Tab-separated table of C-alpha atoms in Angstrom:
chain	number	residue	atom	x	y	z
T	65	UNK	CA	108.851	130.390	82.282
T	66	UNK	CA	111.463	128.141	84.215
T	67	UNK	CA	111.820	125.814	87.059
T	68	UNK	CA	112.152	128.350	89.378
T	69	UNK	CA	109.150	130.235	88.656
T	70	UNK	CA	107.374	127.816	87.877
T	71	UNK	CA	107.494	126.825	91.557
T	72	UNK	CA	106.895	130.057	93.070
T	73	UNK	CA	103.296	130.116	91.051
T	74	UNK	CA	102.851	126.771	92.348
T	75	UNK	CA	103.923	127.359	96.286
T	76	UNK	CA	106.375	124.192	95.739
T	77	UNK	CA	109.451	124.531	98.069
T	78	UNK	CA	112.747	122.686	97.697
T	79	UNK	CA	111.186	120.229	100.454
T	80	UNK	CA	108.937	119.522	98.400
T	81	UNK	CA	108.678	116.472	95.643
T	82	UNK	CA	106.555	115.667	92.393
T	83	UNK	CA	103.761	114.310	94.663
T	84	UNK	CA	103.152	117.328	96.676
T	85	UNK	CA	103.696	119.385	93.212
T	86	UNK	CA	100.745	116.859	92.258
T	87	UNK	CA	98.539	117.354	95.050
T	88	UNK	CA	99.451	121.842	95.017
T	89	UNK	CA	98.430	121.780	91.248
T	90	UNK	CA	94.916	120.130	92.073
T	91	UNK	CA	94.247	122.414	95.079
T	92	UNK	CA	95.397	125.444	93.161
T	93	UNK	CA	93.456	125.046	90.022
T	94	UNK	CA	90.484	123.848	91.236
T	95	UNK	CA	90.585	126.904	93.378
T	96	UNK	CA	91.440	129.514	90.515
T	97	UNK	CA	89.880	127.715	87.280
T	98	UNK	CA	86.954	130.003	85.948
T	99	UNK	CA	84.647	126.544	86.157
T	100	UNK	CA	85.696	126.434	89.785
T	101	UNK	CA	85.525	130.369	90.880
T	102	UNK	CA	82.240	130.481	88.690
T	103	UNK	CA	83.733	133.465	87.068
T	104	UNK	CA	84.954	133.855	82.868
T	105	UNK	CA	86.898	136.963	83.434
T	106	UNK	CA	90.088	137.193	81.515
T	107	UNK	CA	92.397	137.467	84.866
T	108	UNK	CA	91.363	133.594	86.296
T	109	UNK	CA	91.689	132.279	82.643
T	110	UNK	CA	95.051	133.424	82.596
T	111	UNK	CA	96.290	132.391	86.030
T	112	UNK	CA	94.903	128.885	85.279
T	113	UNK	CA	97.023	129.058	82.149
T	114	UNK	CA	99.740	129.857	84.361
T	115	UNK	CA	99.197	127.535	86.518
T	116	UNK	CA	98.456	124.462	83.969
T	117	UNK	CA	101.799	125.731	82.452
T	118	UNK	CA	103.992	125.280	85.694
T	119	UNK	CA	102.509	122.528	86.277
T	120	UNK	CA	103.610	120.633	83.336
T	121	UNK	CA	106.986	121.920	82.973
T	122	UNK	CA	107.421	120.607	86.676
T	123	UNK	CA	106.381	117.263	85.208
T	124	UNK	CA	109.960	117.256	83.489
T	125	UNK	CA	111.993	114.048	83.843
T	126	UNK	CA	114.389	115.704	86.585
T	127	UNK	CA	111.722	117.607	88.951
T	128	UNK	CA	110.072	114.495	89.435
T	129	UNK	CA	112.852	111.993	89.885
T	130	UNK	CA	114.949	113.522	91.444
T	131	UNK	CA	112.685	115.146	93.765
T	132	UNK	CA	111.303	111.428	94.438
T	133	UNK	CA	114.237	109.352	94.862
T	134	UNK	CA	115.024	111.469	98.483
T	135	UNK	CA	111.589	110.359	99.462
T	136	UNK	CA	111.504	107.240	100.671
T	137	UNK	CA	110.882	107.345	104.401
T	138	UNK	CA	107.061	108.300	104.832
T	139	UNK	CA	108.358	111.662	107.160
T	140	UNK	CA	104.736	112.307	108.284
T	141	UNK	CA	103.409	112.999	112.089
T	142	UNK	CA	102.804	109.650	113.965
T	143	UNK	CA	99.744	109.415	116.444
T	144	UNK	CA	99.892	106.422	118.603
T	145	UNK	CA	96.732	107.071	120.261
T	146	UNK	CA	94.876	106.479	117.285
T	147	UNK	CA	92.839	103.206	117.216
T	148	UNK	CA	94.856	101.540	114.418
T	149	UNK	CA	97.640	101.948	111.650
T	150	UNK	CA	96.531	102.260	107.906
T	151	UNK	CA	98.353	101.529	105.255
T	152	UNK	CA	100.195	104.772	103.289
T	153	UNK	CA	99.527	104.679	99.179
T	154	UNK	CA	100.785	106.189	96.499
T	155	UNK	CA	99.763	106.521	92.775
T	156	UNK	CA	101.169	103.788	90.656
T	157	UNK	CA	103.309	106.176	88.354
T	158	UNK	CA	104.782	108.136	91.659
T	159	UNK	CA	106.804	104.628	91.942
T	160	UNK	CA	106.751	103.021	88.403
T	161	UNK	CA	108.338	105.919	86.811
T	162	UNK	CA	111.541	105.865	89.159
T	163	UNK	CA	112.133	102.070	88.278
T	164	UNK	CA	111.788	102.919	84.826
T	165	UNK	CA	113.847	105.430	84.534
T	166	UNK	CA	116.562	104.129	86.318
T	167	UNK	CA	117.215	100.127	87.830
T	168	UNK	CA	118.927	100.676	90.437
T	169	UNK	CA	117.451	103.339	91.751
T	170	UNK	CA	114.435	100.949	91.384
T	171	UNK	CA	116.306	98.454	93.347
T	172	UNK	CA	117.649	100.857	96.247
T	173	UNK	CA	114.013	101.854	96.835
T	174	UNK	CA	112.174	98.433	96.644
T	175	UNK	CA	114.725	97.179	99.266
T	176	UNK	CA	114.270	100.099	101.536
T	177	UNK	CA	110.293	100.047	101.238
T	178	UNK	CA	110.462	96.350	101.859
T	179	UNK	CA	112.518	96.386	104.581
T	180	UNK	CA	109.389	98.798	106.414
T	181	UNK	CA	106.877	95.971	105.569
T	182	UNK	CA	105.627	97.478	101.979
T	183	UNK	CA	104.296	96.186	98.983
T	184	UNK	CA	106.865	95.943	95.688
T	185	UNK	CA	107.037	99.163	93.729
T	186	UNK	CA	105.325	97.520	90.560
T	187	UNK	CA	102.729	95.864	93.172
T	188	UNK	CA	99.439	97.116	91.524
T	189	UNK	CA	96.388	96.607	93.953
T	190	UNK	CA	93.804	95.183	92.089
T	191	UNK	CA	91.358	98.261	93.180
T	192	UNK	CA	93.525	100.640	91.311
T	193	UNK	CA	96.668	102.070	90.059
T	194	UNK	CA	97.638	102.443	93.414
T	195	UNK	CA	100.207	100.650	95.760
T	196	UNK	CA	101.413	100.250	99.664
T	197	UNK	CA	103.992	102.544	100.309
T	198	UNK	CA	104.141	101.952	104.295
T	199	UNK	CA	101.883	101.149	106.979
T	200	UNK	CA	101.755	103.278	110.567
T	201	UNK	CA	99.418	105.742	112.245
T	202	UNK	CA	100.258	108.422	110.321
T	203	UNK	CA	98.318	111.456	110.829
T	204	UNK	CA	96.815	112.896	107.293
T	205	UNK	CA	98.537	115.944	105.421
T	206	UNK	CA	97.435	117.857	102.472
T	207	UNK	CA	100.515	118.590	101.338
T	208	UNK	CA	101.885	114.893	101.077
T	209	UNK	CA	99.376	112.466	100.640
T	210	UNK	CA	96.251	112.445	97.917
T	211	UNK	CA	92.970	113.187	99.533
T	212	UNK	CA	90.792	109.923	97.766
T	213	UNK	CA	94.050	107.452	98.348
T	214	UNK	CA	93.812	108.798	102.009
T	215	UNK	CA	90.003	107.420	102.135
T	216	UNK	CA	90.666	104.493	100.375
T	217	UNK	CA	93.405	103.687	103.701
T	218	UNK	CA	90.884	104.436	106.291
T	219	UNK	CA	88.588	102.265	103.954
T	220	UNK	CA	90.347	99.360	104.240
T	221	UNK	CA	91.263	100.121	107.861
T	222	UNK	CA	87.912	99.944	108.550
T	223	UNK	CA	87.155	96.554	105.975
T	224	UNK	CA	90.488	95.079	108.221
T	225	UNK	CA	88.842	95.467	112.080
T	226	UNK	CA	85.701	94.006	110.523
T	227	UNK	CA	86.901	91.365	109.118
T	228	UNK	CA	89.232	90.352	112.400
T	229	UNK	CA	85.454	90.442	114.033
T	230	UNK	CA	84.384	88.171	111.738
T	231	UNK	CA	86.916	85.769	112.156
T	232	UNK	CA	86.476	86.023	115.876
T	233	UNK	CA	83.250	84.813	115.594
T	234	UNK	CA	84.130	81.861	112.851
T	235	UNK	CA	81.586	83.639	110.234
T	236	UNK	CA	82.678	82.876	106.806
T	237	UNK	CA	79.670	84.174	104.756
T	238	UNK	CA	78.635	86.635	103.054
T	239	UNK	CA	77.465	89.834	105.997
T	240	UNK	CA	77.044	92.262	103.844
T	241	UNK	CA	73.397	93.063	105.366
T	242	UNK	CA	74.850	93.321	108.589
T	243	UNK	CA	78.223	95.230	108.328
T	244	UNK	CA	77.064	97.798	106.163
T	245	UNK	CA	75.892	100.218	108.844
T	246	UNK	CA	79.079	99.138	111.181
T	247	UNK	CA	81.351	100.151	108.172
T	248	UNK	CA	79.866	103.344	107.670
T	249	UNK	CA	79.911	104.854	111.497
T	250	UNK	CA	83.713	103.176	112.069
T	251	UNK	CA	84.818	104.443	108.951
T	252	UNK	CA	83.627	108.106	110.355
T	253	UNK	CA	85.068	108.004	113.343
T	254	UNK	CA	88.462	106.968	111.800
T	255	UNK	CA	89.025	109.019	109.372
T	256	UNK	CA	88.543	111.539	112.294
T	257	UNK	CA	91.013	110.231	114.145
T	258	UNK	CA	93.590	111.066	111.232
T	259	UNK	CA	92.541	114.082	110.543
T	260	UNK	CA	93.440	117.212	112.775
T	261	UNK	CA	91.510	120.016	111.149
T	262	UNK	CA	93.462	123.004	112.769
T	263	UNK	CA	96.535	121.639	111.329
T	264	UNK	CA	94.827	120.457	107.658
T	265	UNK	CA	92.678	123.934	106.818
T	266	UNK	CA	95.490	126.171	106.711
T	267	UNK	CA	97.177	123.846	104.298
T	268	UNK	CA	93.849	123.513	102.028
T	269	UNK	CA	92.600	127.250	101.876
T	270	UNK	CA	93.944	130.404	103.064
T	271	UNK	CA	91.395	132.761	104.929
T	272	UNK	CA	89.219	134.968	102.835
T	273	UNK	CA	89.872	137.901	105.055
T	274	UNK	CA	90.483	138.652	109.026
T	275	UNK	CA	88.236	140.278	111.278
T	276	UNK	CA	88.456	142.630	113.863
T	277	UNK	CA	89.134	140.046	116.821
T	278	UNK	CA	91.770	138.605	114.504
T	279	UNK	CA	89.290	135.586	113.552
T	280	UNK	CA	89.966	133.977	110.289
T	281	UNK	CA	87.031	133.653	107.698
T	282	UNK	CA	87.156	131.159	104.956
T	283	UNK	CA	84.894	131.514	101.976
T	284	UNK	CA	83.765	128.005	99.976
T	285	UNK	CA	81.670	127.724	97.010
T	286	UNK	CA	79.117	124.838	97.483
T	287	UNK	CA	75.541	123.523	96.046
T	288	UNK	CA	72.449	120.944	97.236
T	289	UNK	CA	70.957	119.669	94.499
T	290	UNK	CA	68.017	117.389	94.225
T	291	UNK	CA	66.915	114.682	91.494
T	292	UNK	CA	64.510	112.212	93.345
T	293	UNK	CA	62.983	113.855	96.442
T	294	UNK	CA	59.959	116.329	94.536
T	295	UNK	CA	59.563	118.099	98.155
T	296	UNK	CA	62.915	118.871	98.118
T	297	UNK	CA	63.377	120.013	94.159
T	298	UNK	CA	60.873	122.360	94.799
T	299	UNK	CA	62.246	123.919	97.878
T	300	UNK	CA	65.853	124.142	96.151
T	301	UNK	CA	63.974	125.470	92.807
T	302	UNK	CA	62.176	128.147	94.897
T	303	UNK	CA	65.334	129.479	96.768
T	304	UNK	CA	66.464	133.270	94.907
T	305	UNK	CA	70.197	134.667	94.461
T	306	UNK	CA	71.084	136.406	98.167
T	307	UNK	CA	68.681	134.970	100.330
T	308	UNK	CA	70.157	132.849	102.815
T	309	UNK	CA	69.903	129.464	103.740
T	310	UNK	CA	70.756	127.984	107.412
T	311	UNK	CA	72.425	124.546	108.645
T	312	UNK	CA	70.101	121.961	111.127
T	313	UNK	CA	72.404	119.179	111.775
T	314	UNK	CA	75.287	117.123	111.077
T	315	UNK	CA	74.297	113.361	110.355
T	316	UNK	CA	76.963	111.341	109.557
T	317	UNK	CA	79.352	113.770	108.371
T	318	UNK	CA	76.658	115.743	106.207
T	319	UNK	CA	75.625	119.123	106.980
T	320	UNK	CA	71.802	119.258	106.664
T	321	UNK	CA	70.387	122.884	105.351
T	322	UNK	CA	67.000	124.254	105.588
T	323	UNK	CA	65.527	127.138	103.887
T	324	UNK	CA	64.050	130.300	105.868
T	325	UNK	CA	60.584	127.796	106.426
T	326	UNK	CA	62.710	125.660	107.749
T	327	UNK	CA	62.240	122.910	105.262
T	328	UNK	CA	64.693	120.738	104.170
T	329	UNK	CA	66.744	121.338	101.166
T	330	UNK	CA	69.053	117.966	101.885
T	331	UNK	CA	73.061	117.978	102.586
T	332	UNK	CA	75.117	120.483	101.504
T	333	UNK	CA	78.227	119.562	99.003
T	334	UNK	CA	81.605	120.675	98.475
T	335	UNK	CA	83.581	120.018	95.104
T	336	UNK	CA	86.575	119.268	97.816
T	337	UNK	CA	85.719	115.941	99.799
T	338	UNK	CA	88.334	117.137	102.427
T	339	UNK	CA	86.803	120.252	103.212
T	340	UNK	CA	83.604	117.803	105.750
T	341	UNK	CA	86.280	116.983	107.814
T	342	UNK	CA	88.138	119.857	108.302
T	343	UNK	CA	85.589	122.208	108.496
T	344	UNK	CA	82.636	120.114	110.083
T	345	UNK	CA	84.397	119.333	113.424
T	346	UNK	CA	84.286	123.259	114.110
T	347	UNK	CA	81.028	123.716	114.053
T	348	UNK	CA	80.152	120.345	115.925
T	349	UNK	CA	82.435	121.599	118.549
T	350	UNK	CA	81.308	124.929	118.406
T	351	UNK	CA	84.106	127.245	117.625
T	352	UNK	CA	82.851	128.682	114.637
T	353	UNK	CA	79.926	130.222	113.050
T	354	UNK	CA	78.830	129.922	109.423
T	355	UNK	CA	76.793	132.056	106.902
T	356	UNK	CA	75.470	130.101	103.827
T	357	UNK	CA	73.991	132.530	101.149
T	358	UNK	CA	72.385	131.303	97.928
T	359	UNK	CA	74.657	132.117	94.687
T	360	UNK	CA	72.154	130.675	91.938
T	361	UNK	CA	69.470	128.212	91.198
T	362	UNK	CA	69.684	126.021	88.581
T	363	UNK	CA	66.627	123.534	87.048
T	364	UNK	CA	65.374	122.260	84.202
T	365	UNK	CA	63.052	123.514	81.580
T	366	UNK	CA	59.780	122.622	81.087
T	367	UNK	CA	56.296	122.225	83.143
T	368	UNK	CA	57.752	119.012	85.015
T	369	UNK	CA	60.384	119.431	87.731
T	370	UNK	CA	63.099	116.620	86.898
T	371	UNK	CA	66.299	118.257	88.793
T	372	UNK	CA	66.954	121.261	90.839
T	373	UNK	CA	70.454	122.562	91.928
T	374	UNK	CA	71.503	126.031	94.054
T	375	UNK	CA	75.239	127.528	94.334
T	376	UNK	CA	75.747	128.270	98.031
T	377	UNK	CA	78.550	130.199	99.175
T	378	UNK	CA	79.588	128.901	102.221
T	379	UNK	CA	80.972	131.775	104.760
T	380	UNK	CA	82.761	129.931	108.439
T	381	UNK	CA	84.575	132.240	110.897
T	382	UNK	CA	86.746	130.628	113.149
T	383	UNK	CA	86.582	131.815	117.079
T	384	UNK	CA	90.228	131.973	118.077
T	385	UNK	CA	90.188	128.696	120.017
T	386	UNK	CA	89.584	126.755	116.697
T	387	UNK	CA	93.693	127.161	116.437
T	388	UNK	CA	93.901	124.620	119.481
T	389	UNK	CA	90.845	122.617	118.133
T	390	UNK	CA	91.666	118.495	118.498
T	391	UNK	CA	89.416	116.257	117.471
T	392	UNK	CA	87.576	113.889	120.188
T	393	UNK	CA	89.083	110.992	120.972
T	394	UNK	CA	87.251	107.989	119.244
T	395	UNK	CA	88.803	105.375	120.410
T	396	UNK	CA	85.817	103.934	122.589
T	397	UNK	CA	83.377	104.713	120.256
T	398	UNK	CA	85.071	102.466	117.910
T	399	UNK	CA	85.457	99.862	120.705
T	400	UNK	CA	81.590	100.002	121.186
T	401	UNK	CA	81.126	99.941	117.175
T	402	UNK	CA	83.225	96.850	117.072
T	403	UNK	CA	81.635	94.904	120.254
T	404	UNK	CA	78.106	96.109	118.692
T	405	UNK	CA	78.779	94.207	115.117
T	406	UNK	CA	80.328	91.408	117.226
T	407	UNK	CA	77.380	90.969	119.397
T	408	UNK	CA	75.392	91.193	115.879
T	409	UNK	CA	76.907	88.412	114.679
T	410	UNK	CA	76.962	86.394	118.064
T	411	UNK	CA	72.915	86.914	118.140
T	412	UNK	CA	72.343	85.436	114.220
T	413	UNK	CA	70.168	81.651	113.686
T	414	UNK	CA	72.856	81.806	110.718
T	415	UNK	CA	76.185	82.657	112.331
T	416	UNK	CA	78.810	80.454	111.310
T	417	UNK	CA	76.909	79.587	108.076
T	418	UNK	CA	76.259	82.540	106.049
């Protein structure tokens, strides 16, 4: 195997750098992997062979470098609609390695990264082996930036506004009791903001198969699983392969399931975080229909019910007006978030003096 097809197994163009080789190796073998299809057959053991092997002869000195060294400029899609900038990270190595490998390349880049407001290439946030790369309303892309480092921005987008509240109202405590429930809702609605999930599916999973009307259907594998709730083991460790399952609600970015009774069976989960927000909004809005169909149950042995897991495979078709889909604006929804923790804060015996 060479460069060259080493790239073609991987889908990496000559756009592309040794991040976005990074993030097409994780999408592709978690995809493909026997673990991950749920299959042993010979034919996904080898392709995930090929695929580890690509990988790491990509990881060769010169892909990487050279491949990184054109990318300073975060080129992504700028939204200024969007309620605030986040910050842009990168994994530690990503940067580390070009500095190592050559000082004044190092150099070059920490003046041109500086010069946009970033953080020092060696800059290690205590957090994690992570640092700053830029800061801007970027809009999210699959292909460029790392799906957890993506949270962790809207993370501490959300931590930011907070704490600008806070100081607003001269609290210097500890609101952790408070905030917690703020957080969680503003951190929801941002991350939607950044993520458009017409443009971001595509890029994550190519359609199963095509119907008639030319409407796209993706296939998922996915599981609810149980280890505290006994009403709900039991449902989950009554369900049988092929009989289907059906979604109630979405709270909080979860899909809630219930079986054919109509009792719960909790959230459903994917093994790919990104797939609640890019495949969630269609269904809120409408514009698609899904088809959940138990795969296998799994639970423990013996006379006392301790755990209970089920495979679902997750079928969505998307109507044809998903394609123009756009995410709601949030902007006064975050707005009323904010003035809601603010009028919190105003309305505590103990404000100021937490």
């Amino acid at each position: 195997m060479d460069i060259e097809e080493a790239k073609r197994i991987l889908g990496i163009t000559d756009e592309d750098d040794g991040r976005t080789a990074k993030i097409k190796f994780r999408r592709l073998i978690g995809r493909y992997h026997p673990d991950a299809a749920g299959t042993d057959s010979k034919e996904h053991q080898e392709l995930a062979q090929r695929i580890n092997a690509a990988y790491s002869l990509l990881k060769s000195e010169e892909f990487f470098l050279t491949k990184a060294v054109a990318e300073v400029v975060w080129r992504e899609i700028v939204n200024e609609s969007v309620f605030t900038a986040r910050n842009i990270y990168a994994p530690y190595h990503y940067w580390s390695c070009i500095c190592e490998a050559d000082r004044d390349v190092g150099r070059a880049l920490m003046r041109s990264m500086t010069s946009n407001g970033a953080a020092y290439p060696w800059d290690i946030d205590s957090e994690g082996l992570y640092q700053r790369v830029t800061n801007g309303k970027y809009m999210w892309d699959p292909n460029e930036e790392e799906f957890p480092l993506f949270l962790r921005s809207i993370y501490h987008a959300a931590r930011d506004l907070l704490d600008a509240v806070e100081t607003e109202c001269n609290v210097t405590g500890n609101t952790d009791a408070l905030r917690i429930s703020s957080q969680e809702r503003l951190f929801h609605c941002l991350a939607m903001q950044f993520v458009e999930p017409a443009e971001c599916l595509p890029k994550i999973a190519e359609p199963d198969m095509v119907d008639k009307e030319n409407r796209k259907i993706y296939r998922f594998r996915a599981y609810v699983g149980e280890k505290q709730n006994l009403d709900i083991m039991r449902r989950i460790a009554s369900l049988r392969a092929a009989e289907s399952v059906y979604p109630a609600a979405i709270r909080n970015g979860r899909l809630m399931i219930v079986d054919q009774s109509g009792g719960s069976l909790g959230h459903l989960s994917f093994a790919e975080d990104e797939l609640y927000y890019c495949l969630f909004p269609f269904m809120s809005a409408h514009v698609a229909q899904v088809r959940l169909t138990v795969k296998k149950v799994q639970r423990n042995k013996g006379n006392y019910l301790r755990h209970a897991k089920a495979e679902i495979e997750f079928l969505i078709r998307l109507n044809q007006e998903a394609d123009n889909y756009r995410n709601p604006d949030m902007n006064e929804r975050i707005e009323r978030i904010l003035s809601d923790y603010r009028n919190q804060l105003r309305g505590t015996a103990y404000s100021g003096r937490l």
